[in-house]
Coordinates of C-alpha atoms in Angstrom, one line a residue:
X15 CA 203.6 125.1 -105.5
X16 CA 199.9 124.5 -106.8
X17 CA 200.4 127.4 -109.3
X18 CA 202.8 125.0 -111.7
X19 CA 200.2 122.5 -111.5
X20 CA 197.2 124.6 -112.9
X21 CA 196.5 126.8 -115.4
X22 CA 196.0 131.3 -115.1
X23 CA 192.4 130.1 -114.2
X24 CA 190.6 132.8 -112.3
X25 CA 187.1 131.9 -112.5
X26 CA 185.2 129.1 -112.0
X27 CA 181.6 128.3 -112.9
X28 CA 180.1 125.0 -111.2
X29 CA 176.8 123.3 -112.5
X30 CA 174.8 120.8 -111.2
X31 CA 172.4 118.8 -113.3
X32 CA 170.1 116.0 -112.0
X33 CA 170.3 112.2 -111.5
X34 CA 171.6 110.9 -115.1
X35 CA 174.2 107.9 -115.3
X36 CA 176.8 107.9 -117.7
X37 CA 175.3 105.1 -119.8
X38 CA 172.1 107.2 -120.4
X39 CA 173.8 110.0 -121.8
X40 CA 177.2 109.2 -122.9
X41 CA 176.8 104.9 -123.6
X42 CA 176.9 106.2 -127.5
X43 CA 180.3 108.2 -127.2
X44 CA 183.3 106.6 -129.2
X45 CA 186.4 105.6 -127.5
X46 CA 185.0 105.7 -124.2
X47 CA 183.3 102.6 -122.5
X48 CA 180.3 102.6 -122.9
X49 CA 177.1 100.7 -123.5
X50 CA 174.9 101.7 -126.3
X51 CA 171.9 99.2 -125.4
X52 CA 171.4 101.3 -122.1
X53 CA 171.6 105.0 -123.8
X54 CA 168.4 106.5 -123.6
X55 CA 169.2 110.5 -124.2
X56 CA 172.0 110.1 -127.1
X57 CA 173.7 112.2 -129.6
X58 CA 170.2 113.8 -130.5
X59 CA 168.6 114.3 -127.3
X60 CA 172.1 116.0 -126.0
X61 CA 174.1 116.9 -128.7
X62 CA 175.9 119.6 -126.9
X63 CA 177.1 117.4 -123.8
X64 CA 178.7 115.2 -126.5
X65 CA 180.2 118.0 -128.3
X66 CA 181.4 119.1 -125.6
X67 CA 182.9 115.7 -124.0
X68 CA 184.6 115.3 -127.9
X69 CA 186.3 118.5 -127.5
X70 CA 187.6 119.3 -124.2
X71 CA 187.6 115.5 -122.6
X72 CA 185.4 113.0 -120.6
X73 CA 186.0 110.8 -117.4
X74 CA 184.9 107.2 -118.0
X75 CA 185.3 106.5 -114.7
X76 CA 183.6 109.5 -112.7
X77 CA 181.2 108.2 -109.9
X78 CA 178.9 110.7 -107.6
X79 CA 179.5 109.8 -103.6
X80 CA 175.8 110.3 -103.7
X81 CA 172.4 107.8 -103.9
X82 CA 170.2 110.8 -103.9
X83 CA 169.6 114.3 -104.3
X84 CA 169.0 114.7 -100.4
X85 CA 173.1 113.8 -99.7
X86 CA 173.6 114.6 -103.5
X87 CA 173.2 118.1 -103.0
X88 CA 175.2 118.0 -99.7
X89 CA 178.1 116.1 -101.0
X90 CA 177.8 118.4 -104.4
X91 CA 177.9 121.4 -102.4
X92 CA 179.7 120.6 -99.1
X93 CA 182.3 117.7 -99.7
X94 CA 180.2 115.8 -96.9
X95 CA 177.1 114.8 -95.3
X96 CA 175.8 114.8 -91.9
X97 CA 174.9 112.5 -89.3
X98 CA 171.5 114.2 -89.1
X99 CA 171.1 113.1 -93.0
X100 CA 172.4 109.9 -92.7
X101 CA 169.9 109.3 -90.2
X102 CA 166.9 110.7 -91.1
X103 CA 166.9 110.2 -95.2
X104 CA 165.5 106.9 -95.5
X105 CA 162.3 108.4 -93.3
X106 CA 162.1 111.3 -95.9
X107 CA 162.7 109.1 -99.2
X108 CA 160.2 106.6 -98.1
X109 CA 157.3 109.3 -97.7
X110 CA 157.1 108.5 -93.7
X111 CA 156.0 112.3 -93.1
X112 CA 159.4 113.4 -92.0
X113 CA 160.5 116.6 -94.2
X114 CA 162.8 117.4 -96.4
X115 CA 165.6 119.4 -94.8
X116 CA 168.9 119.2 -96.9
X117 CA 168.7 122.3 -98.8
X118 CA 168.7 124.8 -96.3
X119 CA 165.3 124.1 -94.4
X120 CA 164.3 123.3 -91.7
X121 CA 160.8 121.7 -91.3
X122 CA 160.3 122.3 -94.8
X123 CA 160.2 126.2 -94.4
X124 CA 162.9 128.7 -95.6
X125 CA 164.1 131.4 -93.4
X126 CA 161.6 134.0 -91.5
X127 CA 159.6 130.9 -91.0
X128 CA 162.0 129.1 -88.2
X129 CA 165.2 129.7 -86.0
X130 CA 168.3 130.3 -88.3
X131 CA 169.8 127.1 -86.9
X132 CA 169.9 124.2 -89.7
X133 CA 170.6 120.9 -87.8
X134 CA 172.0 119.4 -91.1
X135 CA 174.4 122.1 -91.5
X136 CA 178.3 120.5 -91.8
X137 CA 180.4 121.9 -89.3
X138 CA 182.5 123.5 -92.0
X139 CA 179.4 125.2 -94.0
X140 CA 179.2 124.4 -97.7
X141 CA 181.2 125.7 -100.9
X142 CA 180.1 129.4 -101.1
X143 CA 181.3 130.1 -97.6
X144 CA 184.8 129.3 -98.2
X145 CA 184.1 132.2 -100.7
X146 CA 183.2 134.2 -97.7
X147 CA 186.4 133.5 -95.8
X148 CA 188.7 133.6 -98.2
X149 CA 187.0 137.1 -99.8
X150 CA 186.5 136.1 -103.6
X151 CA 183.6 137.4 -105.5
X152 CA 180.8 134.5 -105.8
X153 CA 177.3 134.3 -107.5
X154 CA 174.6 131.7 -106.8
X155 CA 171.9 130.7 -109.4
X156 CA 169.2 128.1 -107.6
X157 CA 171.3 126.0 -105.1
X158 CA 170.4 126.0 -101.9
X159 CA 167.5 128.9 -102.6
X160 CA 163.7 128.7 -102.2
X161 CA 160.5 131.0 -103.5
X162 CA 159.1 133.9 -102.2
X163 CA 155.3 135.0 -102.8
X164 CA 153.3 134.3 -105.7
X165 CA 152.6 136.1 -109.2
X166 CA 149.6 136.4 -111.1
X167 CA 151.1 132.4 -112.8
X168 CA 151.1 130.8 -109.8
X169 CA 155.1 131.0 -109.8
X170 CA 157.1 132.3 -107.1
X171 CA 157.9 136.2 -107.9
X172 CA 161.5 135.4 -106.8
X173 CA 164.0 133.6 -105.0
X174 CA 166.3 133.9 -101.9
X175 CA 168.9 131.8 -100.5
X176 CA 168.5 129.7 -97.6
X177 CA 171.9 130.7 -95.7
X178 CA 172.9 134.0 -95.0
X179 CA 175.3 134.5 -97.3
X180 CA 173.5 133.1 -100.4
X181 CA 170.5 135.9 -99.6
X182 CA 173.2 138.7 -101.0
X183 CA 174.9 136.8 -103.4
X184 CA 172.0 134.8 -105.5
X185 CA 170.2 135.8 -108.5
X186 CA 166.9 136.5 -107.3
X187 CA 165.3 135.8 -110.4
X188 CA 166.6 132.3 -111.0
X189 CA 164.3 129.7 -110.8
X190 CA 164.9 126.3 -107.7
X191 CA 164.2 123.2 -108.5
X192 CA 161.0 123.3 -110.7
X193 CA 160.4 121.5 -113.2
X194 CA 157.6 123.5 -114.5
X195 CA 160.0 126.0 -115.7
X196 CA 162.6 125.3 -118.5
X197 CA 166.3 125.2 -118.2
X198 CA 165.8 127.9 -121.4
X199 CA 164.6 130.3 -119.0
X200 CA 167.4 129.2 -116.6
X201 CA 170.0 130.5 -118.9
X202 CA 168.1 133.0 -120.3
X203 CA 168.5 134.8 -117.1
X204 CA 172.0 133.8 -116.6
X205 CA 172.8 135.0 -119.9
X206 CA 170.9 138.1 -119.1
X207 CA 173.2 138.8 -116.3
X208 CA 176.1 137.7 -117.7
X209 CA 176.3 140.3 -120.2
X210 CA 176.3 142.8 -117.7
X211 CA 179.6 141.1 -116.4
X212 CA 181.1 141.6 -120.3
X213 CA 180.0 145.2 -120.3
X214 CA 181.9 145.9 -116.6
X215 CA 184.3 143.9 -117.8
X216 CA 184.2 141.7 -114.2
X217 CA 182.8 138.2 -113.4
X218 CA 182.4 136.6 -110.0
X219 CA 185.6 134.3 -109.2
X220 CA 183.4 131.8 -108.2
X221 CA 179.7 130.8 -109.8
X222 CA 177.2 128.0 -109.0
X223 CA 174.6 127.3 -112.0
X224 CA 171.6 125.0 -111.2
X225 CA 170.3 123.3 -114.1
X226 CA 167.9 120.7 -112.9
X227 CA 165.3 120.2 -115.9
X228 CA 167.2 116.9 -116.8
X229 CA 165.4 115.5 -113.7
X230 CA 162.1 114.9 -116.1
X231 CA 158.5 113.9 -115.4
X232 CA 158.5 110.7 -116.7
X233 CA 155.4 109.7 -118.7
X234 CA 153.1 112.1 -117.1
X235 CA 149.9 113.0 -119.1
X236 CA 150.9 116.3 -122.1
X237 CA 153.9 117.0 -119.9
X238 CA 157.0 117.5 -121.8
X239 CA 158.9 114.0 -122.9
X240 CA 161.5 112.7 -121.2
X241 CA 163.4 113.7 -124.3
X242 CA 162.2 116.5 -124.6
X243 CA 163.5 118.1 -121.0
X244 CA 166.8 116.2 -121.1
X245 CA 167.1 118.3 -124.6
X246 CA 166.1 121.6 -122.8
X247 CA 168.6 121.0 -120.1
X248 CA 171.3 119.9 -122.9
X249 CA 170.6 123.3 -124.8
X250 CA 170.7 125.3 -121.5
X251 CA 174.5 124.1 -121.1
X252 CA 175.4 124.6 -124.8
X253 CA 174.1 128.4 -124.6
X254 CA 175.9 129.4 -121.5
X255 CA 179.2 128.0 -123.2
X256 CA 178.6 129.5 -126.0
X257 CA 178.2 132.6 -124.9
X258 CA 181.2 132.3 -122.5
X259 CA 183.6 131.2 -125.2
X260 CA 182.8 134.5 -126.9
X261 CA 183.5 136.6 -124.1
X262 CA 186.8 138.2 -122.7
X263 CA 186.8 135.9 -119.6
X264 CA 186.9 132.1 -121.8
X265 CA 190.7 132.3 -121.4
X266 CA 190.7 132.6 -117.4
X267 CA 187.7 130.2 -116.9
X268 CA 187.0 126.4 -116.1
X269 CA 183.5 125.1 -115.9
X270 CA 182.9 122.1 -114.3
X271 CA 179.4 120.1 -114.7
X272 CA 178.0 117.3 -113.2
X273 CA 175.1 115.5 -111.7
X274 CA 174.3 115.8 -108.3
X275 CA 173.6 111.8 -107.9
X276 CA 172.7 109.2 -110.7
X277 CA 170.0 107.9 -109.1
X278 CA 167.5 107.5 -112.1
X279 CA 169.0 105.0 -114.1
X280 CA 171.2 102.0 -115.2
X281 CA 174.7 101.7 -116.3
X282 CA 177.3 99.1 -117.2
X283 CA 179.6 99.7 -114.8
X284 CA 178.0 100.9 -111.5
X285 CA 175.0 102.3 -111.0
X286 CA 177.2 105.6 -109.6
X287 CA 178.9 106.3 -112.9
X288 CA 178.1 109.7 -114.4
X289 CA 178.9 112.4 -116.9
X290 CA 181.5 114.7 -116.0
X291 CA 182.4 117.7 -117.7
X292 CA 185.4 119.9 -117.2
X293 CA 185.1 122.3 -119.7
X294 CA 187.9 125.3 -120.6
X295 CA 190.3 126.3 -123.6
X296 CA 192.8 124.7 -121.1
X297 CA 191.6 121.8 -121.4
X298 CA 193.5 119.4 -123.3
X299 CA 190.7 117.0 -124.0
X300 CA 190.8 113.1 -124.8
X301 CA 189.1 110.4 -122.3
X302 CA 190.4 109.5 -118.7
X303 CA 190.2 106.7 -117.5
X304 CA 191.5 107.1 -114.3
X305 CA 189.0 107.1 -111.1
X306 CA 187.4 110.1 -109.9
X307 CA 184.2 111.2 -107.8
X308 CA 182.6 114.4 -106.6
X309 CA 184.7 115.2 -103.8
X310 CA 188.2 115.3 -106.5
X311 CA 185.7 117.8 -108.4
X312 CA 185.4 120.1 -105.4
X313 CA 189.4 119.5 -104.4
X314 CA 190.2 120.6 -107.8
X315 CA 187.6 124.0 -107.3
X316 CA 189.2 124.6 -104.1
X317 CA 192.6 124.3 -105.6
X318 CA 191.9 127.0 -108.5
X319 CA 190.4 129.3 -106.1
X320 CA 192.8 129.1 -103.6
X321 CA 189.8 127.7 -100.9
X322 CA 190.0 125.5 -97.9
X323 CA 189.1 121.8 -97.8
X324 CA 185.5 120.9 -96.1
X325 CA 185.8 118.0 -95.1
X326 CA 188.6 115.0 -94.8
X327 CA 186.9 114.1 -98.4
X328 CA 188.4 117.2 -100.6
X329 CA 191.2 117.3 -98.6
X330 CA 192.5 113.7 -99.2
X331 CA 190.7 113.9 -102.9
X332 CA 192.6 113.6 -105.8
X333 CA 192.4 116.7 -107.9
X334 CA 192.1 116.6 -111.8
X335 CA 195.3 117.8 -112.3
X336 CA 196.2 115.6 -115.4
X337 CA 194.1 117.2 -117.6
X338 CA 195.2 121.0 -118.6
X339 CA 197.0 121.7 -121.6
X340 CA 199.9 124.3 -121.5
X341 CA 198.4 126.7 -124.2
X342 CA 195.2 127.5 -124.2
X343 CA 192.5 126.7 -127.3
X344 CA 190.6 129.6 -127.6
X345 CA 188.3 128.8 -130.9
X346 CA 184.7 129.5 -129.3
X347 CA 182.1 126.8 -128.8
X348 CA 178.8 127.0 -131.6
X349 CA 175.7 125.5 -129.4
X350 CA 174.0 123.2 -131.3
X351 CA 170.4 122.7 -131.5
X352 CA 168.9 119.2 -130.4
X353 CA 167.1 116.8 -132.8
X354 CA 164.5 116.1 -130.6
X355 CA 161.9 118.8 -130.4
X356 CA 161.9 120.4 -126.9
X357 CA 158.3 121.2 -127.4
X358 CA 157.4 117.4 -127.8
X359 CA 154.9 116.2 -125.1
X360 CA 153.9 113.1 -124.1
X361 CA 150.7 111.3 -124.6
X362 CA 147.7 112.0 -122.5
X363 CA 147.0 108.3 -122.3
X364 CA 150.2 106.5 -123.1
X365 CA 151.2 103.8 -121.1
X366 CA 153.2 104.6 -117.7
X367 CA 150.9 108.1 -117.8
X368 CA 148.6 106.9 -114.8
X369 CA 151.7 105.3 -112.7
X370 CA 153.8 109.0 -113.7
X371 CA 150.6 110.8 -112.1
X372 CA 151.3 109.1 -108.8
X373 CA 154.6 110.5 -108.5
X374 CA 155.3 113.4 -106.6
X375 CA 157.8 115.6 -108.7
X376 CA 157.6 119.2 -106.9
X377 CA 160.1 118.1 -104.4
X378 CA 163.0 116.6 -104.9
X379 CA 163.2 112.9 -104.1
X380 CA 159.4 112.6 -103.6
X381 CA 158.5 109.9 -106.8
X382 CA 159.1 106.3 -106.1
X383 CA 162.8 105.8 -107.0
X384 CA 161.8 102.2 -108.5
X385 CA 159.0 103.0 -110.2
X386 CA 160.1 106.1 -111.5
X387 CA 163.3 104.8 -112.8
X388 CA 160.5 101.5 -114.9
X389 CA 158.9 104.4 -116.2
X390 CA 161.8 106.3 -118.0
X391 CA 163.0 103.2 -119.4
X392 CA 159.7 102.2 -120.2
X393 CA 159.8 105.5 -122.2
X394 CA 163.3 104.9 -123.9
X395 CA 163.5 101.6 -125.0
X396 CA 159.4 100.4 -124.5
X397 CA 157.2 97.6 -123.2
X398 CA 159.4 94.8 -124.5
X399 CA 162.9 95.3 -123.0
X400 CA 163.4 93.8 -120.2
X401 CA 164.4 96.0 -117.2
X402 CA 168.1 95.9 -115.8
X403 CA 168.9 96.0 -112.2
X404 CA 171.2 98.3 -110.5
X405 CA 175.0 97.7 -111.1
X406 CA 178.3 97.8 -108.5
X407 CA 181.5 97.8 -109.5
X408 CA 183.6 95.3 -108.5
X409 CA 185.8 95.3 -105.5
X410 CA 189.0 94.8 -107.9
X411 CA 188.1 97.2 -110.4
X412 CA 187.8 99.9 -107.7
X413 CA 191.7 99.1 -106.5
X414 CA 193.0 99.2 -110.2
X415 CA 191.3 102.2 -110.7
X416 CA 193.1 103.8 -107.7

């Protein structure tokens, strides 16, 4: 029954950014509600995820399940997060010693380093395992995967994955979460790979993408600009679509993108709203309205693959159904280049430089959520504005939406 609903959609490429609200990025976007005075990376900072959104349709009314990238990453990845998380988080996040362990870890070390066990592991596993059961092809680039030695740059010479299937089926040269490497190099290597798919003439069925450079480092002394690495990871995105609308599998491909949680910034609405991209020539395009969260993201990936549910979440979501046109549009995407320089860097003695050096950025979900968040919009909108608080949506506004 579920093939009249969808499209002849055999592959599916999934990417998850960091920690933007929809206000930040897509406030500026015409027809859709949003609120310009709380845009801090528009049209010229991101040019490509508005491009995009104009062409192949936007969500107004997406919200991550997520507060931060601890659960973010779990409910991104597994429809669900554990009693061990929910427990132990606020520990973590508040810098009370306790490690992070909801990427695969366990103490804070990858595998060869402690038992295989992961005590935050969901009973059903995460996304790439239904892969494993159900026997499609899958390919993981930096979810879930941790580095390995050092070379002569102080970088780690390569990745694995941190569950046993991810360590045969993850680029090994594709960067985790560090933000001392640009999403450019990201897709570099994905394109790099890519290519050889064209040339075999197969892709994996199923493809995770970290791009996490949109994360930033705040203010901190002749590190790149906020701007400046929400630019990098904007051109990242618009290269990998690029290249895929160019290639013999656009027609029988969906991408979906969106941001693990939206933790680092305001928003009209709620402080949970966040860009959503579905991105295909099936797509029909235009702005929805209608509610959706992460979990009606995955339903919809498990539907086009043919997976299981994980969790009562997926399998009670509400799958994006409504928006795939009957023929598809299959004029390729042109990436567009940024306005803002992604070589810009910020002062080495600006304000919020000092209070960005206290912040712990090589781990996810080590800065100071609060101060962090005073410090980017101390860099978008300056010393004068005054800061907003975090939004809810209202009780009411959640039923319509339903």
């Amino acid at each position: 029954a579920l093939t009249t609903r969808y499209p002849p959609i055999e592959h599916v490429i999934y990417v998850i950014k960091e920690n933007r609200t929809y206000d930040q990025v897509l406030g500026d976007l015409p027809g859709a509600d949003g609120d310009t005075s709380l845009v801090y990376f528009g049209r010229g900072v991101t040019p490509n995820q508005h491009a995009l959104a104009e062409r192949f349709g936007i969500y107004d009314r997406f919200f991550v399940n997520a507060e931060i990238s601890a659960d973010g990453h779990n409910w991104s990845t597994a429809a669900y997060t554990t009693d061990y998380l929910q427990k132990t988080v606020e520990s973590n996040y508040s810098g009370r010693g306790r490690s992070y362990d909801y990427e695969g870890t366990n103490r804070g070390w990858g595998p060869g380093n402690v038992a295989e066990e992961d005590v935050n592991e969901p009973a059903n596993g995460y996304l790439w395992d239904l892969a494993q059961r159900k026997g499609i092809t899958f390919r993981n680039y930096g979810e879930f995967v941790i580095g390995e030695g050092m070379d002569k740059k102080d970088l780690p010479a390569g990745y694995t994955g941190l569950k046993p299937f991810l360590r045969t089926h993850t680029n090994e040269r594709f960067p985790a979460y560090d933000l001392s490497i640009t999403d450019q190099v990201r897709a570099d290597i994905w394109l790099e790979e890519f290519a050889e798919h064209v040339k075999a003439g197969t892709m994996p069925q199923f493809e995770i993408v970290r791009l996490p450079n949109n994360h930033t480092l705040g203010l901190r002394a002749d590190a790149p600009t906020p701007k400046a690495m929400v630019a990098d990871n904007d051109l990242a995105l618009g290269r990998i679509i690029a290249a895929l609308s160019r290639s013999p599998f656009w027609k029988s491909t969906a991408v979906f993108v969106l941001e693990d949680d939206a933790q680092n910034g305001p928003d009209h609405v709620d402080s949970h709203r966040s860009p959503m991209l579905v991105i295909s020539p099936w797509t029909k395009g235009g702005v929805m309205h209608r509610f959706a969260n992460t979990t009606d993201v995955l339903r919809t990936i498990e539907e086009l693959l043919g997976l299981d549910a994980l969790s009562q979440f997926d399998h009670f979501g509400r799958p994006l159904r409504e928006i795939w046109r009957t023929t598809p549009d299959l004029r390729p995407y042109d990436v567009l280049t940024p306005a803002t320089p992604l070589t810009e860097k910020n002062p080495s003695r600006a304000a919020g430089a000092a209070a960005s050096a206290r912040l712990r950025f090589d781990v996810e979900d080590m800065a100071d959520e609060d101060a962090f968040n005073r410090i980017l919009w101390l860099a978008a909108k300056g010393p004068n504005a005054p800061y907003p608080g975090a939004r809810r949506m209202s009780v009411l506004e959640g039923i319509r939406a339903h």
